[in-house]
Every structure is written in C-alpha cells, then in structure tokens.
XYZ file of C-alpha atoms in Angstrom:
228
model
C 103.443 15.684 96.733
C 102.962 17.199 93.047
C 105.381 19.860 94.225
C 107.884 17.518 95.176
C 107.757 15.286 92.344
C 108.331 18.159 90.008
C 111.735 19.052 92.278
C 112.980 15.420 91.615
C 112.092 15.334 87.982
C 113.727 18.723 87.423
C 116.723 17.432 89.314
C 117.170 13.838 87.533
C 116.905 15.742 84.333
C 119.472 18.779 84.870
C 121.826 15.681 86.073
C 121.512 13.805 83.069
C 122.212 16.675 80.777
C 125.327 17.241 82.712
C 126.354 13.603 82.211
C 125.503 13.186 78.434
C 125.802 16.295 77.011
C 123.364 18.016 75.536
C 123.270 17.617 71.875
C 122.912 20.360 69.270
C 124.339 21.239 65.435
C 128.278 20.835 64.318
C 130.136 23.132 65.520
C 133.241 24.298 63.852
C 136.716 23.313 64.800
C 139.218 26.846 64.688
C 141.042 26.284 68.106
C 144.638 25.642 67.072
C 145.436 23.575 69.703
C 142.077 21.579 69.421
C 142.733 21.049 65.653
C 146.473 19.901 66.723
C 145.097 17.068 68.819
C 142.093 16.293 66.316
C 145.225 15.617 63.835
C 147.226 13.812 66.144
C 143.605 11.723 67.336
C 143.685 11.114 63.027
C 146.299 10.164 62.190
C 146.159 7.290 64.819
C 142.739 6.598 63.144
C 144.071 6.175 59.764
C 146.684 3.874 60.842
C 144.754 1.516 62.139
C 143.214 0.868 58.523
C 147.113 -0.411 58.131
C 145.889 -3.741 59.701
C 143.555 -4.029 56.489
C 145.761 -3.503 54.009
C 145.091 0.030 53.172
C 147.682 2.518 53.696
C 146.840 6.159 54.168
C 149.249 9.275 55.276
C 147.898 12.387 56.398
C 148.994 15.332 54.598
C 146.701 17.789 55.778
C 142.976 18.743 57.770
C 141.399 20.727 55.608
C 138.755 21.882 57.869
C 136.538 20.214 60.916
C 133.375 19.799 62.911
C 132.507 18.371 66.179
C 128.766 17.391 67.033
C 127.451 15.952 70.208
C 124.605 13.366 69.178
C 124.318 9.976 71.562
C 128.078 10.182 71.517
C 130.569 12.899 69.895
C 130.762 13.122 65.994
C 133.240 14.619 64.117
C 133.708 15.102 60.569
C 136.425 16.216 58.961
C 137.918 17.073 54.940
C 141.686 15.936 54.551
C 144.146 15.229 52.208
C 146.374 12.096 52.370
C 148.855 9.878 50.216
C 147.314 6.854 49.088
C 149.563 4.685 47.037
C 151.763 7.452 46.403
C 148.821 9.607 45.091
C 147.363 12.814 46.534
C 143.353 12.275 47.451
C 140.934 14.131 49.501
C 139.205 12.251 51.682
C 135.785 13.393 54.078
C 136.301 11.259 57.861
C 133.593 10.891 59.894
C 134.395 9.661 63.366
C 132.034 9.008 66.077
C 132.745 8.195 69.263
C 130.170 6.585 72.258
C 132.320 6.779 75.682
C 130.097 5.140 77.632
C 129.623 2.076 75.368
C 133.674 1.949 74.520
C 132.392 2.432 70.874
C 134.235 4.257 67.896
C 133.071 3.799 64.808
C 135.577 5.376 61.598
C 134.470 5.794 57.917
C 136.238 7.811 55.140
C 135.459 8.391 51.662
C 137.681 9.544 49.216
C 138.105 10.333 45.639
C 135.152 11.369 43.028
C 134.013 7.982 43.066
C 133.724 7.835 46.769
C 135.933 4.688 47.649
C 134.398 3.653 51.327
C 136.535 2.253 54.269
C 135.607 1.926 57.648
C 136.202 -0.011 60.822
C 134.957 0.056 64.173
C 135.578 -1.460 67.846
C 132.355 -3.027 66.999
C 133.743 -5.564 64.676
C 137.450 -5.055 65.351
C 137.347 -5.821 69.863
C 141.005 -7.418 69.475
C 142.276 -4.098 68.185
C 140.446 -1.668 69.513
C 142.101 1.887 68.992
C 140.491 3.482 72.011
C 142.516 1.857 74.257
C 146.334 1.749 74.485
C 149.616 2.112 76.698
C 150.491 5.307 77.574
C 153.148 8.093 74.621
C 154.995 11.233 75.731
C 153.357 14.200 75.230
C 153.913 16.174 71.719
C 154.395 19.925 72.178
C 150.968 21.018 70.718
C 149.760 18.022 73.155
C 151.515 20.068 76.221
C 149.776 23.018 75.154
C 146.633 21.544 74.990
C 146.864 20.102 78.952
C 148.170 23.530 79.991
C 144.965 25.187 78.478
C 142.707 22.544 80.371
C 144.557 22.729 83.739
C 144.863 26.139 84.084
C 140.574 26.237 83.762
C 140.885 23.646 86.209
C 142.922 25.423 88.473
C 140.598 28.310 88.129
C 137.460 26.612 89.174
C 139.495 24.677 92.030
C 140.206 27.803 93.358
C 136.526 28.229 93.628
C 135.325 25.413 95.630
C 138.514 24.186 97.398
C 138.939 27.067 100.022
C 142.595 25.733 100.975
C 143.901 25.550 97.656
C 146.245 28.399 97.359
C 148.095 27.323 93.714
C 148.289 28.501 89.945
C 149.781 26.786 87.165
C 152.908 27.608 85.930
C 153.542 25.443 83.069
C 153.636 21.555 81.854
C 157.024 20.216 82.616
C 156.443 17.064 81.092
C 153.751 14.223 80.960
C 152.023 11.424 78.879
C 148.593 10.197 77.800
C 146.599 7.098 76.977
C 143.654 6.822 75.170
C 140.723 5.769 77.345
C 137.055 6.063 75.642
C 138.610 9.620 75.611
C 142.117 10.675 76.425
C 144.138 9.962 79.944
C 146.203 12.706 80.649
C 149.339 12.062 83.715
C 151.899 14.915 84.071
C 154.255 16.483 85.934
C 153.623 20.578 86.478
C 155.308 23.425 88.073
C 153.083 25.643 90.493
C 153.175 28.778 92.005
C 151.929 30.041 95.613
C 152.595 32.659 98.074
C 155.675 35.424 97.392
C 157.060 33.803 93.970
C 157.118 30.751 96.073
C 156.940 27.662 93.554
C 156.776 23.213 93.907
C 155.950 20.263 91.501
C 153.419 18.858 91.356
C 151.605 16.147 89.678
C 148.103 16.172 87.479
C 146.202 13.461 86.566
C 143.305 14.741 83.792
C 140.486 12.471 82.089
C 138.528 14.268 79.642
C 136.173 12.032 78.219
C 134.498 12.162 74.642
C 131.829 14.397 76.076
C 133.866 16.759 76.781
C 133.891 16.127 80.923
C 137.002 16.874 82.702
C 137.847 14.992 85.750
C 141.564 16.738 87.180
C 143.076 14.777 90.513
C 146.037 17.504 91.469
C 148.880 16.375 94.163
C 150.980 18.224 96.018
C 153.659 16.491 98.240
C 150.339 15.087 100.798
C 147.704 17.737 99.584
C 145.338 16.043 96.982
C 142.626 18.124 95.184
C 140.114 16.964 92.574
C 137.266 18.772 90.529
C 135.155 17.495 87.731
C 133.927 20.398 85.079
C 132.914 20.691 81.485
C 135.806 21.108 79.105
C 136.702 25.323 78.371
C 135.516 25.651 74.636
C-alpha cells in the first residue's frame, strides 16, 4: 500500500510540473524571433496605457528576460518617445494564464515615474483578449519555428502521419491568456508530393503548445513544451 501510494504521489507531482511549469531564475531573451514577438507583445502593452492618458512609442528593446514564477515574468529595458522626448524605461510584465491575469508596470526616467495597469482593475479592457490580426513576417517566422517542432514530435507518436512542413503561407492570431495561432501551411509527403493544409497552434504563457493539424479529412493533434 506504501508502495503504491508513493507511485501516485510521484505521478500527481511529475503531472503538475508539466502543467505549471517549473519555475527557476530569468533567463535571457537572444532568440531573434522570440525578441520580435516580445516587441510586437509590447508595443500592444504600451498602448493600452493610451486609454489613461499617457502616450508612449516604442523605439527600441534594449535587452530582456523571461522568468517562470506562479505565472511568466518578463522584464525588459526600452527606450520610447514620451511627449516627444527620448526616455528609457524598465517593463515588467507578468502574466498568470490560468487566472486570465496580466499585470504591466514601467518605470522610466531617473526619477522613476511609475505606471501600471492590469486586467485586475481594468476587466472592460482587458488586453489579453482580442479579435484575431494578420500575421507580421517575424510573426510567420515565429509559427514556422514552432510547427516544424511540432511536426517533428507528431511524427513520433502519430504512426500514420507521413508530412513535413514546408512553409507558412499565411495565417492570423489572437491573443488568448497566451497567443492563438490559425494558419494556412504548405506540406510535403511522399516523392516531392505536396497539399495545404491548415494549423491551429495555442501556446499558452507557460510555454505549452497545443497544435490541431488538418489535412483535407486527416486531423492530427499533439500537445508539447515550447522548443527554447
């Protein structure tokens, strides 16, 4: 009975470090195509502090971190325009997928001028949910580099399916307590033998991905830690 108590406690933990991450120091952001999205992810961040009367434009990320700790935390040095003068700001986002939370602060200047917001106090506006926007080209390159991990670990555990990616012909995402990816991809299979198909990707803040592929009536799916 000891025995099998042990199995069961061994088991319920490994599955909840699967599910929530397991959390450790910041780890630098150098990945160009990470840091494009990051920017893009920022930028919509620094918008939203529009609806308060303070206007900020992102000139540049300066350099970035990513920590997972009850929830994903980045924190990030940039420069931006505000009121037509050059500042650099830190940004601290962190992000709680499972609670629908994002909470945003920045600090800029020498004297540290605070602003913040957070789905907490702002539920009308919430910026982690939205309609779907075409995909950017860095944001095409970023779903290529996901899917074709997926593909490779679909191939493992799907014995039928037979396909490799090709490229990203074209697609959209939505921000959903992480990011909704749906697009449109070109396969190969066989003797130079290609199709379309379609993707639909979820990668969530912790950095789960959760890829439904569909082939004319052939549907795969596979759920997999995000390739660092």
């Amino acid at each position: 009975m000891a025995k099998l108590s042990y199995v069961l406690f061994v088991t319920m933990l490994c599955g909840f470090s699967v599910n929530a991450g397991i959390p450790g120091g910041p780890r630098p952001i150098t990945d160009e195509i990470e840091l494009a999205k990051l920017t893009d992810n920022i930028t919509t961040h620094l918008d939203r502090f529009g609806v308060q009367g303070t206007n900020f434009e992102l000139v540049k990320l300066h350099s970035a971190t990513v920590q997972v700790v009850a929830g994903v935390l980045y924190e990030t040095l940039i420069e931006v325009m505000e009121k037509q003068n050059r500042v650099n700001c830190t940004m601290t986002m962190w992000e709680k997928a499972w609670e629908n939370v994002i909470k945003v602060n920045v600090e800029c200047g020498d004297e540290k001028r605070k602003y913040e917001w957070s789905t907490d106090v702002q539920p009308i506006q919430p910026i982690a949910f939205g309609g779907f926007t075409k995909l950017t080209e860095n944001g095409i390159k970023y779903v290529e580099k996901q899917l074709t991990h997926s593909f490779g670990e679909m191939a493992k555990i799907h014995s039928k399916f037979i396909y490799n990616l090709k490229s990203v012909v074209s697609g959209s995402q939505q921000p959903v307590a992480g990011t909704h990816y749906m697009v449109t991809i070109e396969v190969g299979y066989g003797d130079n033998e290609t199709k379309t198909c379609q993707a639909d990707m979820i990668e969530t803040l912790a950095k789960i991905l959760r890829v439904k592929i569909e082939c004319g009536e052939e549907i795969y799916e596979i759920e997999t830690p995000s390739p660092q």
